[in-house]
XYZ file of C-alpha atoms in Angstrom:
671
model
C 0.014 0.062 0.000
C 1.427 3.371 -0.896
C 1.483 5.971 1.610
C 1.426 9.729 0.315
C 3.205 12.246 2.356
C 2.652 15.874 1.727
C 3.412 19.074 3.709
C 0.872 21.413 4.892
C 3.002 24.407 4.100
C 5.640 23.721 1.455
C 8.611 26.110 1.505
C 8.429 28.773 -1.054
C 11.022 28.653 -3.897
C 13.846 31.088 -3.450
C 13.152 31.713 0.131
C 16.318 31.444 2.286
C 15.555 30.118 5.987
C 17.140 31.996 8.823
C 17.698 30.842 12.271
C 15.320 32.615 14.587
C 16.919 34.685 17.321
C 15.882 33.636 20.832
C 14.713 35.869 23.576
C 18.039 35.375 25.440
C 20.125 36.250 22.445
C 18.076 39.422 22.093
C 18.762 40.439 25.651
C 22.480 39.612 25.208
C 22.664 41.682 22.134
C 20.934 44.419 24.025
C 23.398 44.455 26.779
C 26.307 44.433 24.257
C 24.753 47.455 22.600
C 24.632 49.186 25.793
C 28.110 48.530 26.744
C 29.166 49.276 23.024
C 27.439 52.717 23.493
C 29.490 53.170 26.621
C 32.727 52.528 24.680
C 31.623 54.961 21.867
C 30.824 57.775 24.401
C 33.786 57.084 26.623
C 36.358 56.621 23.809
C 35.152 57.095 20.184
C 33.385 60.631 20.675
C 36.185 62.179 22.720
C 38.707 61.091 20.284
C 36.702 62.471 17.302
C 36.240 65.857 19.179
C 39.960 65.905 19.839
C 40.810 65.169 16.310
C 38.466 68.054 15.131
C 40.164 70.331 17.778
C 43.487 69.560 16.372
C 42.370 70.857 12.956
C 40.664 73.909 14.385
C 42.347 77.275 13.859
C 41.404 80.552 15.358
C 42.050 83.931 13.971
C 40.797 87.444 14.560
C 38.831 88.391 11.486
C 38.995 92.233 11.599
C 36.880 92.685 8.445
C 33.909 91.147 10.246
C 33.502 94.009 12.690
C 32.338 97.670 12.055
C 32.555 100.638 14.465
C 31.017 104.151 14.735
C 32.408 106.736 17.058
C 30.335 109.723 18.207
C 31.444 113.240 18.882
C 32.027 114.874 22.268
C 28.247 115.326 22.726
C 27.551 111.631 22.149
C 24.830 112.528 19.686
C 26.470 112.886 16.316
C 27.987 109.708 14.761
C 30.853 109.365 12.521
C 31.375 107.254 9.516
C 31.082 103.418 9.657
C 34.639 101.896 9.615
C 35.851 98.304 9.802
C 38.209 97.145 12.458
C 40.644 96.129 9.623
C 40.824 99.668 8.330
C 41.258 100.964 11.812
C 44.020 98.579 12.431
C 45.828 99.510 9.205
C 45.554 103.155 10.353
C 46.742 102.603 13.835
C 49.008 99.633 13.427
C 47.721 98.205 16.626
C 47.911 94.514 15.894
C 50.622 92.748 13.891
C 49.481 90.253 11.427
C 51.023 87.487 13.117
C 49.226 88.314 16.379
C 45.937 87.864 14.808
C 46.300 84.094 15.074
C 45.140 82.926 18.545
C 43.578 79.880 20.205
C 39.902 79.213 21.054
C 39.962 81.357 24.138
C 41.551 84.428 22.287
C 40.519 87.967 23.199
C 41.206 91.108 21.517
C 40.326 94.354 23.162
C 38.499 96.675 20.874
C 39.867 99.875 22.373
C 43.316 98.962 20.768
C 42.078 100.241 17.452
C 41.436 103.685 19.089
C 44.713 105.113 20.292
C 43.052 108.216 21.686
C 40.534 106.159 23.827
C 39.845 107.265 27.276
C 37.230 105.620 29.600
C 36.436 108.966 31.149
C 35.593 110.357 27.711
C 31.855 111.514 26.961
C 32.464 109.822 23.356
C 30.079 106.846 22.694
C 30.961 103.912 20.591
C 28.881 101.539 18.344
C 29.888 98.066 17.182
C 28.323 95.402 14.996
C 29.238 92.307 13.048
C 28.966 92.308 9.357
C 27.495 88.662 9.621
C 25.601 86.587 12.245
C 28.677 84.779 13.217
C 30.676 87.733 14.192
C 30.928 87.507 18.089
C 32.473 89.801 20.818
C 32.005 89.896 24.600
C 31.016 92.716 26.760
C 32.535 91.733 30.149
C 31.147 88.195 30.234
C 28.250 88.722 27.980
C 28.451 87.317 24.525
C 26.973 89.291 21.774
C 26.531 88.273 18.052
C 24.776 89.605 15.024
C 24.487 92.566 12.613
C 22.629 94.857 14.851
C 24.316 97.927 16.243
C 25.221 97.846 19.943
C 25.929 101.235 21.639
C 28.253 101.773 24.611
C 29.518 104.613 26.743
C 33.310 104.801 26.940
C 33.371 103.125 30.456
C 31.629 100.187 29.116
C 33.311 100.019 25.706
C 36.640 99.371 27.421
C 35.299 96.019 28.454
C 34.409 94.924 24.724
C 36.753 92.338 23.411
C 36.537 90.645 20.032
C 36.345 86.805 19.799
C 38.231 84.879 17.010
C 36.682 83.093 14.132
C 37.233 79.241 13.672
C 38.378 77.502 10.541
C 39.278 73.980 9.679
C 42.787 73.279 8.291
C 46.230 71.939 8.941
C 47.929 75.246 10.204
C 48.356 73.950 13.611
C 50.204 70.989 12.400
C 52.316 73.330 10.147
C 53.023 75.550 13.158
C 54.013 72.571 15.289
C 56.620 71.071 12.723
C 57.947 74.594 12.005
C 58.688 74.966 15.753
C 62.155 73.276 16.020
C 61.886 72.391 19.697
C 58.461 70.989 19.547
C 59.534 69.039 16.366
C 62.641 67.701 18.013
C 60.438 66.093 20.575
C 59.186 63.567 17.929
C 62.776 62.469 17.264
C 63.600 62.399 20.977
C 60.501 60.417 21.954
C 61.177 57.789 19.052
C 64.962 57.528 20.120
C 64.247 56.976 23.910
C 61.506 54.338 23.016
C 63.700 52.473 20.468
C 66.717 52.440 22.898
C 64.640 51.442 26.034
C 62.905 48.739 23.903
C 66.234 47.159 22.788
C 67.648 47.297 26.329
C 64.494 46.054 28.014
C 63.556 43.197 25.674
C 67.140 41.886 25.947
C 67.160 41.938 29.707
C 63.619 40.446 29.922
C 64.527 37.614 27.541
C 67.584 36.755 29.411
C 65.688 36.615 32.649
C 62.683 34.623 31.105
C 65.489 32.207 29.590
C 66.970 31.717 32.830
C 63.723 30.843 34.548
C 62.576 28.541 31.759
C 65.839 26.917 30.493
C 67.978 26.507 33.625
C 67.739 24.851 36.983
C 68.826 27.919 39.010
C 67.337 28.268 42.620
C 64.836 30.808 43.933
C 62.834 31.014 40.662
C 59.662 31.940 42.400
C 61.450 34.727 44.479
C 62.848 36.227 41.253
C 59.572 36.115 39.511
C 57.910 38.067 42.466
C 60.694 40.619 42.635
C 60.636 41.197 38.765
C 56.879 42.199 38.983
C 57.329 44.869 41.714
C 57.721 47.810 39.258
C 54.082 47.175 38.313
C 53.040 48.186 41.711
C 54.501 51.658 41.694
C 53.775 54.870 39.415
C 56.225 55.631 36.777
C 57.115 58.864 38.648
C 58.733 56.780 41.416
C 61.811 55.568 39.500
C 62.397 59.085 38.479
C 62.604 60.144 42.110
C 64.832 57.162 42.966
C 67.300 58.018 40.099
C 67.420 61.684 41.395
C 68.447 60.412 44.830
C 71.087 57.895 43.409
C 72.511 59.923 40.628
C 71.317 63.502 40.893
C 73.267 66.411 41.943
C 73.436 65.158 45.552
C 73.178 61.518 44.580
C 74.999 58.561 46.211
C 76.443 57.201 42.912
C 76.727 60.680 41.223
C 80.481 59.984 40.147
C 79.480 56.750 38.385
C 78.065 58.857 35.462
C 81.523 60.238 34.621
C 80.390 63.856 34.535
C 77.235 62.988 32.756
C 73.696 64.291 34.048
C 71.021 61.825 35.097
C 68.525 64.535 33.921
C 67.797 63.787 30.264
C 68.323 60.703 28.052
C 70.279 58.599 30.500
C 67.623 58.942 33.206
C 64.714 58.281 30.901
C 66.292 55.111 29.435
C 67.187 53.891 32.990
C 63.647 54.658 34.516
C 61.974 53.230 31.376
C 63.869 50.054 31.736
C 62.592 49.853 35.379
C 58.917 50.329 34.790
C 58.559 48.301 31.525
C 60.694 45.347 32.462
C 57.867 43.387 34.164
C 55.639 43.738 31.112
C 58.230 42.512 28.623
C 59.438 39.715 31.052
C 55.924 38.297 31.626
C 55.089 38.126 27.771
C 58.515 36.509 26.937
C 58.316 34.197 29.882
C 54.949 33.028 28.691
C 56.300 32.490 25.084
C 59.343 30.569 26.457
C 57.206 28.394 28.797
C 55.618 26.828 25.765
C 58.331 24.462 24.478
C 58.357 20.996 22.987
C 61.181 18.818 24.316
C 61.234 16.889 20.989
C 62.814 19.825 19.145
C 65.755 20.024 21.396
C 66.189 16.386 21.461
C 66.219 16.352 17.528
C 68.814 19.187 17.657
C 70.942 17.297 20.046
C 70.577 14.058 17.835
C 71.789 16.114 14.884
C 74.765 17.221 17.030
C 73.697 20.839 16.721
C 75.825 23.252 19.025
C 74.165 25.016 22.013
C 74.351 28.373 19.979
C 72.815 26.827 16.882
C 70.102 25.208 18.944
C 69.398 28.535 20.592
C 69.170 30.381 17.124
C 67.083 27.826 15.330
C 64.871 26.469 18.105
C 64.610 28.794 21.172
C 64.394 32.164 19.563
C 61.998 31.108 16.658
C 59.743 29.431 19.149
C 59.545 32.786 21.178
C 59.607 35.221 18.235
C 56.020 36.339 18.487
C 56.426 36.821 22.245
C 59.551 38.920 21.649
C 57.904 41.012 19.014
C 54.909 41.557 21.155
C 57.013 42.526 24.140
C 58.988 44.888 21.968
C 55.846 46.798 20.748
C 54.345 46.821 24.288
C 57.572 48.427 25.705
C 57.785 50.855 22.681
C 54.218 52.123 23.333
C 54.730 52.395 27.049
C 57.932 54.463 26.720
C 56.787 56.815 23.975
C 53.478 57.561 25.754
C 54.752 57.757 29.285
C 54.494 61.015 30.996
C 55.485 60.625 34.684
C 59.092 59.518 34.183
C 60.356 62.221 31.736
C 58.451 64.814 33.596
C 60.554 64.114 36.828
C 63.906 63.056 35.310
C 63.785 64.379 31.869
C 64.985 67.860 32.531
C 65.060 70.047 29.319
C 64.818 66.998 27.123
C 61.661 67.307 25.183
C 59.081 64.329 24.881
C 55.902 64.229 23.370
C 53.848 63.287 26.334
C 55.483 66.180 28.329
C 54.822 68.601 25.500
C 51.112 67.811 25.714
C 51.109 68.749 29.536
C 53.143 71.995 28.796
C 50.915 73.094 26.110
C 47.693 72.451 28.099
C 48.626 73.303 31.576
C 51.532 75.632 31.057
C 50.261 77.678 28.042
C 46.659 76.820 27.935
C 46.972 76.139 24.208
C 44.513 73.285 23.837
C 44.698 73.171 20.040
C 48.362 72.607 19.986
C 47.940 70.025 22.896
C 45.490 68.336 20.539
C 47.990 68.311 17.642
C 50.672 66.785 19.915
C 48.110 64.171 21.060
C 47.359 63.231 17.463
C 51.069 62.973 16.584
C 51.545 60.753 19.825
C 48.601 58.598 18.722
C 50.164 57.669 15.340
C 53.156 55.624 16.665
C 51.059 53.889 19.407
C 48.339 53.022 16.910
C 50.913 51.681 14.417
C 52.701 49.633 17.163
C 49.485 48.299 18.088
C 48.303 47.360 14.763
C 51.504 45.482 13.827
C 51.457 43.780 17.049
C 48.055 42.621 16.471
C 48.955 41.429 12.900
C 51.951 39.418 14.178
C 49.666 37.793 16.797
C 47.253 36.623 14.138
C 50.100 34.944 12.277
C 51.091 33.103 15.375
C 50.587 29.232 15.265
C 50.289 26.614 18.014
C 53.548 25.279 19.164
C 52.397 22.446 21.211
C 50.438 19.555 19.559
C 48.744 16.717 21.302
C 51.952 14.645 21.059
C 54.149 17.352 22.463
C 56.517 16.670 25.363
C 56.986 19.431 27.908
C 60.427 20.656 28.062
C 62.377 20.118 31.402
C 65.771 21.668 31.762
C 68.625 19.636 33.089
C 71.143 20.818 35.651
C 74.192 22.514 34.031
C 76.500 24.646 36.262
C 77.717 26.507 33.112
C 74.235 27.714 32.405
C 72.714 27.773 35.842
C 75.396 29.960 37.663
C 75.277 32.785 35.034
C 71.433 32.803 34.908
C 71.314 32.954 38.649
C 74.020 35.607 38.751
C 72.120 37.833 36.205
C 68.871 37.388 37.905
C 70.465 38.433 41.206
C 71.949 41.549 39.524
C 68.611 42.653 37.958
C 66.739 41.907 41.168
C 69.237 44.104 43.039
C 68.584 46.951 40.577
C 64.908 46.787 41.314
C 65.092 46.348 45.028
C 67.797 49.105 45.139
C 65.414 51.491 43.276
C 62.539 50.936 45.731
C 64.941 50.847 48.659
C 66.188 54.238 47.700
C 62.736 55.695 47.575
C 62.082 54.154 50.988
C 65.093 55.763 52.493
C 64.150 59.213 50.844
C 60.671 58.859 52.581
C 61.943 58.492 55.960
C 65.050 60.626 56.397
C 65.008 64.421 57.171
C 67.084 66.049 54.624
C 69.087 63.921 52.149
C 72.056 63.668 52.119
C 72.930 66.114 55.002
C 70.578 64.879 57.866
C 69.892 61.210 57.656
C 67.898 61.139 60.972
C 64.747 58.904 60.703
C 61.588 60.887 60.614
C 57.758 60.652 59.765
C 57.495 64.278 58.656
C 57.616 63.418 55.034
C 54.302 61.673 55.572
C 52.564 64.817 56.769
C 51.019 65.288 53.354
C 48.406 67.709 54.524
C 51.199 70.299 55.275
C 52.418 69.858 51.486
C 51.257 70.971 48.140
C 49.468 68.098 46.210
C 46.190 67.292 48.044
C 47.328 65.818 51.409
C 45.979 62.616 52.783
C 42.659 63.263 51.009
C 44.400 62.505 47.662
C 45.408 59.203 49.048
C 41.892 58.460 50.143
C 40.477 59.473 46.745
C 43.025 57.081 45.042
C 41.773 54.209 47.110
C 38.215 55.236 46.314
C 38.889 55.305 42.587
C 40.722 52.059 42.568
C 37.933 50.251 44.366
C 35.129 51.797 42.132
C 37.326 51.042 39.023
C 37.922 47.405 40.213
C 34.051 46.873 41.073
C 32.492 48.547 38.093
C 35.238 47.952 35.608
C 35.000 44.062 36.378
C 31.284 44.067 35.993
C 31.318 45.944 32.613
C 34.275 44.117 31.104
C 33.186 40.628 32.043
C 29.561 41.234 30.938
C 30.649 42.672 27.609
C 33.097 39.911 26.873
C 30.358 37.417 27.785
C 27.759 38.955 25.394
C 30.438 38.931 22.607
C 31.557 35.440 23.207
C 28.303 33.656 24.008
C 25.586 35.519 22.062
C 24.718 33.799 18.777
C 24.170 35.643 15.432
C 24.694 39.382 14.844
C 28.422 38.624 13.851
C 28.923 42.176 12.535
C 27.762 43.821 15.656
C 29.982 41.429 17.826
C 32.964 42.132 15.654
C 32.386 45.889 15.916
C 32.142 45.597 19.862
C 35.309 43.601 19.914
C 37.100 46.338 17.665
C 35.825 49.026 20.210
C 37.071 46.970 23.094
C 40.594 46.647 21.542
C 40.909 50.369 20.848
C 41.802 51.683 24.304
C 45.186 49.751 24.110
C 46.204 52.001 21.258
C 45.330 55.261 22.965
C 47.864 56.781 25.215
C 46.649 58.004 28.684
C 47.649 61.525 28.130
C 45.609 61.546 24.895
C 42.541 60.134 26.363
C 42.596 62.648 29.314
C 42.853 65.519 26.953
C 39.989 64.102 24.641
C 37.879 64.144 27.747
C 38.605 67.649 28.468
C 37.238 68.517 24.954
C 34.141 66.287 25.087
C 32.934 66.480 28.596
C 33.979 70.025 29.399
C 31.525 71.332 26.801
C 28.524 72.997 28.429
C 26.481 71.716 25.628
C 27.197 68.168 26.422
C 24.354 66.586 28.404
C 27.165 64.605 30.261
C 28.926 67.749 31.265
C 27.914 67.394 35.032
C 30.221 64.467 35.478
C 33.309 66.726 34.608
C 35.460 67.327 37.645
C 33.820 64.491 39.713
C 35.024 61.031 40.636
C 32.663 59.535 38.099
C 34.729 60.837 35.267
C 38.047 59.538 36.827
C 36.237 56.056 37.104
C 35.059 56.198 33.475
C 38.481 57.349 32.170
C 40.329 54.728 34.131
C 38.171 51.763 33.096
C 38.169 52.897 29.527
C 42.089 53.309 29.560
C 42.636 49.805 30.783
C 39.614 48.105 29.125
C 41.594 46.064 26.554
C 43.784 43.932 28.652
C 40.814 43.124 31.011
C 38.602 42.347 28.052
C 41.019 39.861 26.573
C 41.631 38.144 30.018
C 37.840 37.760 30.091
C 37.508 36.472 26.614
C 40.347 34.077 27.322
C 38.492 32.542 30.300
C 35.189 32.414 28.333
C 36.724 30.621 25.437
C 37.925 27.845 27.685
C 34.305 26.928 28.568
C 32.502 24.436 26.363
C 29.623 25.879 24.190
C 27.583 22.939 25.276
C 26.884 24.599 28.415
C 24.606 27.018 26.482
C 23.034 24.275 24.476
C 22.082 22.191 27.569
C 20.633 25.309 29.374
C 18.477 26.061 26.322
C 17.232 22.436 26.002
C 16.249 22.639 29.673
C 14.623 25.937 29.097
C 16.684 27.606 31.484
C 17.193 31.421 31.097
C 20.790 32.615 30.303
C 21.049 34.595 33.448
C 20.662 31.530 35.650
C 23.465 29.856 33.663
C 25.668 33.016 33.737
C 25.368 33.186 37.644
C 25.390 29.542 38.506
C 27.973 28.386 35.948
C 29.704 30.854 34.110
C 30.732 33.181 36.957
C 31.952 30.360 39.251
C 33.938 28.895 36.566
C 35.561 32.203 35.516
C 35.854 33.440 38.993
C 39.758 33.263 38.771
C 39.774 35.568 35.722
C 37.169 38.004 37.309
C 39.481 38.474 40.446
C 42.545 38.854 38.187
C 40.636 41.629 36.277
C 39.705 43.329 39.459
C 43.241 43.324 40.907
C 44.646 44.547 37.532
C 42.240 47.304 37.505
C 42.859 48.249 41.037
C 46.655 48.464 40.761
C 46.438 50.497 37.697
C 43.996 52.793 38.964
C 46.225 53.469 41.869
C 49.299 54.187 39.710
C 47.979 55.912 36.683
C 49.001 59.657 36.181
C 48.791 60.332 32.437
C 45.025 59.547 31.993
C 43.746 61.634 35.002
C 46.294 64.497 35.139
C 43.870 66.800 33.265
C 40.629 65.620 34.891
C 40.915 65.991 38.648
C 39.236 68.788 40.613
C 40.291 70.329 44.043
C 38.257 67.612 45.762
C 39.335 64.649 43.593
C 43.001 64.982 43.644
C 44.751 61.644 43.555
C 47.899 60.129 45.134
C 49.700 59.666 41.938
C 48.960 63.191 40.830
C 49.984 64.381 44.501
C 53.486 62.812 43.665
C 53.613 64.949 40.478
C 52.687 68.111 42.239
C 54.876 67.733 45.141
C 57.846 66.909 43.005
C 57.049 70.068 41.026
C 56.886 72.122 44.187
C 60.370 70.885 45.270
C 58.914 68.528 47.948
C 60.786 65.429 46.596
C 60.908 63.562 49.926
C 57.224 63.729 50.546
C 56.601 62.821 46.860
C 58.675 59.653 47.483
C 56.637 59.024 50.654
C 53.363 59.267 48.731
C 54.788 57.019 45.905
C 55.672 54.371 48.715
C 52.207 54.671 50.281
C 50.918 53.592 46.613
C 53.344 50.758 46.754
C 52.338 49.734 50.199
C 48.627 49.757 49.214
C 49.088 47.852 46.070
C 51.189 45.044 47.878
C 48.484 44.912 50.531
C 45.872 44.644 47.782
C 47.825 41.749 46.165
C 47.959 40.036 49.396
C 44.153 40.473 50.194
C 43.396 39.299 46.634
C 45.577 36.094 46.996
C 43.702 35.386 50.284
C 40.225 36.025 48.888
C 41.046 34.038 45.797
C 42.390 31.158 47.746
C 39.111 30.928 49.960
C 36.649 31.602 47.093
C 38.421 29.154 44.539
C 38.473 26.475 47.336
C 34.635 26.658 47.313
C 33.985 27.266 43.611
C 37.014 25.555 41.841
C 36.702 22.154 43.526
C 35.781 20.656 40.133
C 39.207 21.432 38.849
């Protein structure tokens, strides 16, 4: 018997079937859109405004204003004359002086050499178009209507500049030899520091992974100490060690520590942990079979090193080099303390904005500083994409064999570098507790009386702890939630890719650039977010955004280790995604979440460049207080505040370790 089967609703020809998006996926995409909007507002929009600011030029357009002057009675008016004609007649303002910045002001009385505020003469002023603006005291006036003022009021009239878009700011920058020299100086210092740091980091990582030297754990802990201090602190240590009254001043053979020498030594100090950890990870992944093959082919130790060890770690070396280069070229704190008169790009931004109030030129330097940082980031990402797995399922972990000829030099070199790091920290500690270096070495606690110094006092230290806690809390929540939505949401591939791109952008943006961009964006009264400017909120937003990328990658790495079947099983059991998130995902990824929190906490305590433009009188921070006290000549109190940051970060790391041990014992038993 034949059985006929037919469909009630046959598919239409040419109709493509699409997977229906579930309610949970729509909620995930909604959350991802919200966090993506946060990144656009906190990063994309400020950078766009800063770029437009760098292209903005301001100039007084004297042809845009017309004047009339009355006679002594104030009743009869003279002919209409432009400000340009008056200026050509009086020669009051030179052509070069007509170029100004966005805050420029030009007194109208300059065009009237015989002006007296006691005169009975009256004055009229108007614009030739609706955009011509001038101030009467603090009142802004615009338009083509005549405004009439007596002499007493007219002396308060100032013209405002007109804005145009162009490359004139960049032209002015490169035509100023001292400013243009800063580009060469910054690239040179970054290149030298990169070569030295990566070489030292590779030697240390090689010793820890390819030798049987003792105390490996101790050395690993010591080598990460510089992460816990602001970059200003090595500069202060170098002043005490090699400055005009330094202990080892004669070691420099007449050269000064203020300048290139100090910048390179200090840069090696604060970038060494970053390079060391990257290269250590690269060298830790090794297949013993490669070394056995080299030995069976009777290859020399040097040839094995060149053909097996270095190629296996090449991507780690390249990544470390770009990280160090970017950190050095964008750092502000160290060259500010120890750079002397040696110009660097990051310091130029500070001088233009704080010293000269020239925000347009500050934006120009920021854009220039952004270029090498973005290029280094792009090349690094490209190199990482080319990296292939070095360990297969059949790989044999490499275990070094005792060899005195290798172990002894590695141990000696690790001791030497550890002595360098501990010596710098010890020098800062000594500076913080002696009365007057090097003349009165009596121990004292007066250097910790921060309330008696310029810089913000103990309140600044309290603000830093507040900032670090808020950054760790909200940053961990935002970062992990965003990474979860990207990794675990189905569909909408373009949107997820766009979000990931936004999450990677902060890595390429120097702190000084981000801080200046926040001034332009959030300090605009027309911006509805303007009320957060000068508050703790903007400091938290800026800090979370600045360090977003590393935290995002950490969260993604942890989430990628989870089997996608968890989501499938939860869906088949009709369990909402939030239940899976809180009962499975969070407990499994808890180590990564805790690592993100401590990473954000430590960096919030030590950051200077990203927040130096954004603090207010009641939100001063400890790291900024170090800078301000050093500027004021209170170097010992600056060292004391720097050590307080160090103590706090050490305590935070210990608390983190204790909490992690307790929580992980309860949530990670499955491991």
